Short mmCIF file of C-alpha atoms and ligand atoms in Angstrom, two decimals:
data_model
loop_
_atom_site.label_atom_id
_atom_site.label_comp_id
_atom_site.label_asym_id
_atom_site.label_seq_id
_atom_site.Cartn_x
_atom_site.Cartn_y
_atom_site.Cartn_z
CA UNK A 1 72.10 -93.67 139.71
CA UNK A 2 73.73 -96.95 140.65
CA UNK A 3 71.27 -99.83 141.13
CA UNK A 4 72.15 -102.18 143.99
CA UNK A 5 71.29 -105.82 143.29
CA UNK A 6 70.91 -107.83 146.51
CA UNK A 7 70.12 -111.53 146.91
CA UNK A 8 67.14 -112.17 149.16
CA UNK A 9 69.14 -114.65 151.34
CA UNK A 10 69.49 -112.44 154.38
CA UNK A 11 65.86 -111.45 154.20
CA UNK A 12 65.57 -109.31 157.34
CA UNK A 13 68.64 -107.19 156.60
CA UNK A 14 67.81 -106.78 152.89
CA UNK A 15 64.18 -105.80 153.54
CA UNK A 16 65.17 -103.37 156.27
CA UNK A 17 67.55 -101.62 153.88
CA UNK A 18 65.00 -101.67 151.05
CA UNK A 19 62.24 -100.44 153.38
CA UNK A 20 64.35 -97.38 154.24
CA UNK A 21 64.76 -96.63 150.53
CA UNK A 22 60.98 -96.84 150.03
CA UNK A 23 60.23 -94.59 153.01
CA UNK A 24 62.61 -91.97 151.58
CA UNK A 25 60.77 -92.01 148.23
CA UNK A 26 63.12 -94.38 146.37
CA UNK A 27 62.28 -97.35 144.14
CA UNK A 28 62.90 -101.05 144.81
CA UNK A 29 62.15 -103.95 142.44
CA UNK A 30 61.10 -107.12 144.25
CA UNK A 31 59.88 -110.65 143.50
CA UNK A 32 56.23 -111.63 143.87
CA UNK A 33 54.56 -114.93 143.00
CA UNK A 34 53.31 -113.47 139.67
CA UNK A 35 56.11 -111.34 138.16
CA UNK A 36 58.73 -108.91 139.57
CA UNK A 37 57.22 -105.60 140.72
CA UNK A 38 58.71 -102.10 140.78
CA UNK A 39 57.76 -100.65 144.15
CA UNK A 40 57.46 -97.16 145.60
CA UNK A 41 55.54 -95.73 148.59
CA UNK A 42 51.90 -95.66 147.43
CA UNK A 43 51.11 -92.57 149.53
CA UNK A 44 54.03 -90.56 148.13
CA UNK A 45 53.06 -88.94 144.79
CA UNK A 46 56.74 -88.40 143.94
CA UNK A 47 57.42 -92.13 144.25
CA UNK A 48 54.60 -92.88 141.81
CA UNK A 49 55.92 -90.25 139.38
CA UNK A 50 59.35 -91.89 139.60
CA UNK A 51 57.82 -95.30 138.79
CA UNK A 52 56.25 -93.94 135.61
CA UNK A 53 59.51 -92.24 134.63
CA UNK A 54 61.69 -95.31 135.29
CA UNK A 55 59.43 -97.58 133.23
CA UNK A 56 58.62 -95.02 130.53
CA UNK A 57 54.97 -95.78 131.38
CA UNK A 58 52.12 -93.42 130.45
CA UNK A 59 50.99 -91.70 133.67
CA UNK A 60 47.28 -92.47 133.06
CA UNK A 61 47.99 -96.18 133.56
CA UNK A 62 47.34 -96.79 137.28
CA UNK A 63 49.53 -98.78 139.67
CA UNK A 64 48.50 -101.64 141.95
CA UNK A 65 48.81 -100.97 145.70
CA UNK A 66 50.35 -103.95 147.51
CA UNK A 67 49.48 -104.57 151.15
CA UNK A 68 50.47 -107.21 153.70
CA UNK A 69 47.45 -107.18 156.07
CA UNK A 70 43.72 -106.76 155.71
CA UNK A 71 43.76 -103.97 158.31
CA UNK A 72 45.64 -101.84 155.75
CA UNK A 73 42.47 -101.60 153.63
CA UNK A 74 40.85 -98.91 155.79
CA UNK A 75 43.41 -96.28 154.79
CA UNK A 76 42.78 -96.97 151.11
CA UNK A 77 38.98 -97.00 150.98
CA UNK A 78 35.94 -95.97 153.00
CA UNK A 79 33.71 -98.08 150.79
CA UNK A 80 34.89 -101.70 151.02
CA UNK A 81 32.34 -104.17 149.63
CA UNK A 82 31.70 -107.51 151.37
CA UNK A 83 32.73 -109.18 148.09
CA UNK A 84 36.30 -107.99 148.66
CA UNK A 85 36.44 -109.69 152.06
CA UNK A 86 34.93 -112.87 150.60
CA UNK A 87 37.49 -112.97 147.80
CA UNK A 88 40.33 -112.04 150.16
CA UNK A 89 39.45 -114.97 152.38
CA UNK A 90 39.58 -117.32 149.40
CA UNK A 91 42.55 -115.93 147.45
CA UNK A 92 44.74 -113.59 149.54
CA UNK A 93 47.62 -113.62 149.84
CA UNK A 94 47.63 -114.52 146.16
CA UNK A 95 47.49 -113.52 142.49
CA UNK A 96 44.24 -111.51 142.63
CA UNK A 97 43.98 -107.71 142.37
CA UNK A 98 40.69 -106.06 143.39
CA UNK A 99 39.49 -102.60 142.40
CA UNK A 100 37.33 -100.54 144.78
CA UNK A 101 36.53 -96.84 145.37
CA UNK A 102 39.51 -94.97 146.83
CA UNK A 103 39.78 -92.50 149.68
CA UNK A 104 40.69 -88.89 148.73
CA UNK A 105 44.01 -89.34 150.51
CA UNK A 106 45.23 -91.98 148.02
CA UNK A 107 47.26 -89.90 145.56
CA UNK A 108 45.91 -89.51 142.02
CA UNK A 109 49.46 -90.13 140.81
CA UNK A 110 49.15 -93.68 142.14
CA UNK A 111 45.72 -94.35 140.59
CA UNK A 112 46.38 -92.71 137.22
CA UNK A 113 43.80 -90.02 137.99
CA UNK A 114 40.99 -92.54 138.68
CA UNK A 115 38.71 -92.45 141.75
CA UNK A 116 39.26 -96.18 142.26
CA UNK A 117 42.27 -98.06 143.59
CA UNK A 118 43.62 -101.51 142.68
CA UNK A 119 44.79 -103.56 145.68
CA UNK A 120 46.62 -106.87 146.06
CA UNK A 121 48.20 -108.91 148.84
CA UNK A 122 50.99 -110.90 147.18
CA UNK A 123 51.86 -114.44 148.24
CA UNK A 124 55.64 -114.14 148.48
CA UNK A 125 57.76 -113.93 151.65
CA UNK A 126 60.07 -111.23 150.23
CA UNK A 127 57.19 -109.07 149.00
CA UNK A 128 55.28 -109.34 152.29
CA UNK A 129 58.34 -108.51 154.40
CA UNK A 130 59.24 -105.60 152.14
CA UNK A 131 55.72 -104.14 152.27
CA UNK A 132 55.83 -104.20 156.09
CA UNK A 133 59.34 -102.70 156.16
CA UNK A 134 58.36 -99.96 153.71
CA UNK A 135 55.37 -98.65 155.66
CA UNK A 136 52.59 -101.00 154.57
CA UNK A 137 51.61 -99.65 151.13
CA UNK A 138 53.73 -100.30 148.04
CA UNK A 139 52.53 -99.09 144.65
CA UNK A 140 53.96 -101.47 142.09
CA UNK A 141 53.43 -102.24 138.44
CA UNK A 142 55.49 -104.95 136.75
CA UNK A 143 59.23 -104.13 136.84
CA UNK A 144 59.82 -104.03 133.08
CA UNK A 145 60.40 -101.10 130.76
CA UNK A 146 57.00 -100.19 129.30
CA UNK A 147 56.26 -102.33 126.24
CA UNK A 148 58.69 -105.15 127.13
CA UNK A 149 57.61 -108.53 128.49
CA UNK A 150 57.12 -108.59 132.28
CA UNK A 151 60.16 -109.83 134.26
CA UNK A 152 60.17 -113.33 135.74
CA UNK A 153 63.84 -113.14 136.85
CA UNK A 154 65.86 -110.40 138.59
CA UNK A 155 68.16 -110.33 135.54
CA UNK A 156 65.18 -109.25 133.37
CA UNK A 157 64.62 -106.31 135.73
CA UNK A 158 68.31 -105.40 135.58
CA UNK A 159 68.23 -105.48 131.75
CA UNK A 160 65.38 -102.97 131.64
CA UNK A 161 65.86 -100.77 134.71
CA UNK A 162 69.53 -100.77 135.82
CA UNK A 163 70.65 -97.22 136.51
CA UNK A 164 67.03 -96.02 136.86
CA UNK A 165 66.03 -97.45 140.25
CA UNK A 166 67.68 -97.74 143.67
CA UNK A 167 67.60 -101.47 144.31
CA UNK A 168 66.66 -104.87 142.91
CA UNK A 169 65.99 -107.71 145.36
CA UNK A 170 66.87 -110.99 143.65
CA UNK A 171 64.55 -113.72 144.92
CA UNK A 172 65.12 -116.11 142.02
CA UNK A 173 62.50 -117.10 139.49
CA UNK A 174 58.86 -116.17 140.21
CA UNK A 175 56.22 -118.91 140.65
CA UNK A 176 53.47 -118.07 138.15
CA UNK A 177 55.05 -115.93 135.45
CA UNK A 178 52.08 -113.83 134.34
CA UNK A 179 50.44 -110.90 136.10
CA UNK A 180 47.60 -111.13 138.63
CA UNK A 181 43.93 -111.49 137.75
CA UNK A 182 42.23 -108.08 138.06
CA UNK A 183 38.59 -107.94 139.14
CA UNK A 184 36.71 -104.65 139.39
CA UNK A 185 34.36 -104.56 142.40
CA UNK A 186 33.51 -100.86 142.09
CA UNK A 187 30.52 -101.35 139.76
CA UNK A 188 27.23 -103.24 140.08
CA UNK A 189 28.54 -106.52 138.67
CA UNK A 190 32.05 -107.82 139.42
CA UNK A 191 34.03 -107.58 136.18
CA UNK A 192 37.28 -109.32 135.24
CA UNK A 193 39.53 -106.71 133.63
CA UNK A 194 42.56 -108.97 133.23
CA UNK A 195 42.60 -112.79 133.34
CA UNK A 196 45.22 -114.48 135.51
CA UNK A 197 45.88 -117.53 137.65
CA UNK A 198 42.62 -116.97 139.56
CA UNK A 199 40.14 -117.95 136.84
CA UNK A 200 36.58 -116.90 136.03
CA UNK A 201 35.29 -120.18 137.53
CA UNK A 202 37.23 -119.72 140.75
CA UNK A 203 35.78 -116.21 141.15
CA UNK A 204 32.22 -117.33 140.27
CA UNK A 205 32.34 -119.98 142.96
CA UNK A 206 32.68 -117.19 145.55
CA UNK A 207 30.74 -114.37 143.90
CA UNK A 208 28.07 -116.09 141.85
CA UNK A 209 27.76 -113.89 138.78
CA UNK A 210 31.00 -112.44 137.33
CA UNK A 211 31.46 -110.86 133.93
CA UNK A 212 34.55 -110.57 131.78
CA UNK A 213 35.50 -107.39 129.98
CA UNK A 214 34.52 -108.28 126.38
CA UNK A 215 37.77 -106.80 125.02
CA UNK A 216 40.02 -109.38 126.74
CA UNK A 217 40.45 -111.87 123.93
CA UNK A 218 40.08 -109.72 120.82
CA UNK A 219 41.42 -106.60 119.25
CA UNK A 220 39.65 -103.52 120.57
CA UNK A 221 37.95 -101.53 117.87
CA UNK A 222 35.50 -99.11 119.43
CA UNK A 223 35.32 -101.10 122.71
CA UNK A 224 37.74 -99.67 125.27
CA UNK A 225 39.33 -102.04 127.78
CA UNK A 226 38.35 -101.04 131.31
CA UNK A 227 41.85 -101.48 132.77
CA UNK A 228 43.81 -98.63 131.22
CA UNK A 229 46.90 -100.85 131.04
CA UNK A 230 45.18 -103.32 128.72
CA UNK A 231 44.89 -100.59 126.10
CA UNK A 232 48.58 -100.32 125.45
CA UNK A 233 50.45 -102.75 123.27
CA UNK A 234 52.09 -104.68 126.07
CA UNK A 235 54.45 -107.61 126.10
CA UNK A 236 55.64 -106.83 122.61
CA UNK A 237 58.63 -108.82 121.36
CA UNK A 238 60.94 -107.13 118.83
CA UNK A 239 60.14 -109.68 116.11
CA UNK A 240 56.81 -109.90 114.27
CA UNK A 241 54.72 -112.51 116.03
CA UNK A 242 51.91 -114.63 114.59
CA UNK A 243 49.77 -117.21 116.40
CA UNK A 244 48.38 -120.37 114.81
CA UNK A 245 45.29 -122.21 116.01
CA UNK A 246 44.04 -125.68 115.04
CA UNK A 247 45.02 -129.29 115.19
CA UNK A 248 48.68 -129.78 116.19
CA UNK A 249 49.79 -131.46 112.93
CA UNK A 250 48.06 -128.81 110.85
CA UNK A 251 49.65 -125.98 112.83
CA UNK A 252 53.11 -127.57 112.52
CA UNK A 253 52.71 -128.04 108.75
CA UNK A 254 51.65 -124.41 108.28
CA UNK A 255 54.45 -123.03 110.46
CA UNK A 256 57.09 -125.19 108.75
CA UNK A 257 55.95 -123.87 105.35
CA UNK A 258 56.11 -120.26 106.56
CA UNK A 259 59.61 -120.82 107.95
CA UNK A 260 60.79 -122.50 104.70
CA UNK A 261 59.58 -119.51 102.66
CA UNK A 262 61.04 -116.87 104.96
CA UNK A 263 64.43 -115.25 104.51
CA UNK A 264 64.31 -113.82 108.07
CA UNK A 265 65.63 -115.29 111.32
CA UNK A 266 62.65 -117.32 112.60
CA UNK A 267 61.71 -118.49 116.07
CA UNK A 268 59.01 -121.02 116.94
CA UNK A 269 57.11 -121.18 120.24
CA UNK A 270 55.65 -124.66 120.64
CA UNK A 271 54.93 -127.26 123.32
CA UNK A 272 56.72 -130.44 124.49
CA UNK A 273 54.27 -132.58 122.53
CA UNK A 274 55.02 -130.86 119.20
CA UNK A 275 58.67 -129.78 119.53
CA UNK A 276 59.86 -132.72 117.39
CA UNK A 277 57.68 -131.61 114.45
CA UNK A 278 59.72 -128.47 113.72
CA UNK A 279 62.96 -127.75 111.93
CA UNK A 280 65.13 -124.94 110.53
CA UNK A 281 64.34 -122.32 113.16
CA UNK A 282 65.14 -121.44 116.77
CA UNK A 283 62.68 -123.70 118.59
CA UNK A 284 61.47 -123.09 122.17
CA UNK A 285 59.00 -125.35 123.91
CA UNK A 286 56.93 -123.49 126.49
CA UNK A 287 56.19 -126.79 128.29
CA UNK A 288 53.59 -129.50 128.17
CA UNK A 289 50.00 -128.78 127.11
CA UNK A 290 48.91 -130.77 130.14
CA UNK A 291 50.70 -128.29 132.45
CA UNK A 292 49.66 -124.75 131.60
CA UNK A 293 51.51 -123.48 134.67
CA UNK A 294 54.83 -124.30 133.06
CA UNK A 295 53.67 -122.67 129.81
CA UNK A 296 52.72 -119.46 131.66
CA UNK A 297 56.06 -119.38 133.44
CA UNK A 298 58.00 -119.62 130.19
CA UNK A 299 56.17 -117.15 127.90
CA UNK A 300 57.87 -113.89 128.89
CA UNK A 301 61.28 -115.50 129.33
CA UNK A 302 61.06 -117.06 125.84
CA UNK A 303 60.04 -113.73 124.27
CA UNK A 304 62.99 -111.99 125.92
CA UNK A 305 65.36 -114.74 124.74
CA UNK A 306 64.05 -114.33 121.19
CA UNK A 307 64.73 -110.58 121.43
CA UNK A 308 68.30 -111.30 122.62
CA UNK A 309 68.86 -113.75 119.77
CA UNK A 310 67.67 -111.24 117.18
CA UNK A 311 64.65 -113.29 116.07
CA UNK A 312 62.78 -111.34 113.36
CA UNK A 313 59.70 -113.54 112.91
CA UNK A 314 57.99 -115.51 115.68
CA UNK A 315 55.58 -118.32 114.87
CA UNK A 316 53.65 -119.54 117.92
CA UNK A 317 51.19 -122.31 118.65
CA UNK A 318 47.92 -121.42 120.42
CA UNK A 319 46.63 -122.93 123.64
CA UNK A 320 43.10 -123.82 124.78
CA UNK A 321 41.34 -120.94 126.50
CA UNK A 322 39.67 -123.01 129.24
CA UNK A 323 40.47 -122.12 132.85
CA UNK A 324 43.99 -120.73 133.29
CA UNK A 325 44.37 -121.03 129.49
CA UNK A 326 42.40 -117.80 129.12
CA UNK A 327 45.17 -115.86 130.88
CA UNK A 328 47.89 -117.64 128.90
CA UNK A 329 46.20 -116.90 125.56
CA UNK A 330 45.38 -113.30 126.58
CA UNK A 331 49.12 -112.63 127.01
CA UNK A 332 50.07 -114.46 123.81
CA UNK A 333 47.41 -112.63 121.79
CA UNK A 334 48.62 -109.30 123.12
CA UNK A 335 52.24 -110.17 122.31
CA UNK A 336 51.15 -111.03 118.76
CA UNK A 337 49.03 -107.87 118.39
CA UNK A 338 45.99 -110.25 118.07
CA UNK A 339 47.44 -111.67 114.86
CA UNK A 340 46.02 -115.22 114.88
CA UNK A 341 45.41 -117.62 112.00
CA UNK A 342 43.12 -120.64 112.13
CA UNK A 343 45.08 -123.25 110.13
CA UNK A 344 42.03 -125.46 109.66
CA UNK A 345 40.18 -122.69 107.83
CA UNK A 346 43.12 -121.80 105.60
CA UNK A 347 43.89 -125.40 104.58
P1 LIG B 1 50.91 -103.95 135.91
O1 LIG B 1 51.13 -104.23 137.37
O2 LIG B 1 52.11 -103.44 135.21
O3 LIG B 1 50.31 -105.11 135.23
O4 LIG B 1 49.86 -102.77 135.85
C1 LIG B 1 48.72 -102.69 136.65
C2 LIG B 1 47.47 -102.98 135.87
O5 LIG B 1 46.36 -102.71 136.73
C3 LIG B 1 47.30 -102.11 134.64
O6 LIG B 1 46.76 -102.89 133.58
C4 LIG B 1 46.29 -101.07 135.12
O7 LIG B 1 45.56 -100.51 134.06
C5 LIG B 1 45.42 -101.88 136.07
N1 LIG B 1 44.78 -101.02 137.08
C6 LIG B 1 45.36 -100.51 138.18
N2 LIG B 1 44.50 -99.72 138.87
C7 LIG B 1 43.33 -99.73 138.19
C8 LIG B 1 42.06 -99.11 138.39
N3 LIG B 1 41.84 -98.30 139.43
N4 LIG B 1 41.09 -99.34 137.47
C9 LIG B 1 41.33 -100.17 136.41
N5 LIG B 1 42.52 -100.77 136.17
C10 LIG B 1 43.51 -100.57 137.04
MG1 LIG B 2 52.87 -104.40 133.46
#
């Protein structure tokens, strides 16, 4: 299959063409404010099967259904809690996915066999226009090959999925760079299954009590993450990755020693404030510690660049887990297979 790559400049014409592809059961990758998504018609089981096949994704890992208007909810669920409307008013369109009980008519292929459905209204003009052009319901996971970092540029999608999908809409770089927050509203207490730009505090302000899945920030032994997708080793770079926590000077000293002793090609992920402390490795600053948004935007791109450069060992600084930092560190911990060393303890 030849994959068409179209710039999102002539938005109406591009979305009309892409919408036709979706309605016929084809797949279109498109930009959102979080990462690029790989879309298919959520009510067509064949489209969902094709998404799993194109990504090489296990079929028990459910997809998120993207909508463009609140009125679309009725076709997805007969059991919509007031909490969804409250959160939608505060955060939609935006980087928040909500899980509720599904209607029978939502295909099991789309929800990975679950009786719940994950729903999001993205905050991106291309995504919203495409959803409307494609019939109103687009099932879309991130548009990467399973196991690779999520795409923040159309070129990342092309690297992973060219020849496997019908079209890629190139809308430039995404805004946030890590996937949406997922909150499960199908149980008694709202539960965060994946941290994202919408933080625990932001959700608590609307909902009052919110819990976080206890498996978010540590390796799961026994405890099973509630979002099936969090179970798989995601975001894995090709090189071995290790994270280092502690005071900046201490972390830099430890990493420099590791690099000096290594015979492998080493890469370092640091921040603007510490970049000058390192030597003798491929050094990438993720941005300033005072601007976690820039850090989030650069994580997946940096990991892909390290893969391209053949980096065999990755040494990365840690970030504070307050606020949006929880989402940033969740992705870095997953990329590192939860391999984290506290440099102040090992001194
Ligand atoms: P992705 O868009 O690639 O990040 O994948 C969607 C994420 O949403 C995966 O981690 C899924 O496990 C999660 N997800 C989707 N639907 C559900 C659901 N009904 N229950 C729990 N998690 C879900
Ligand atoms: Mg994904």
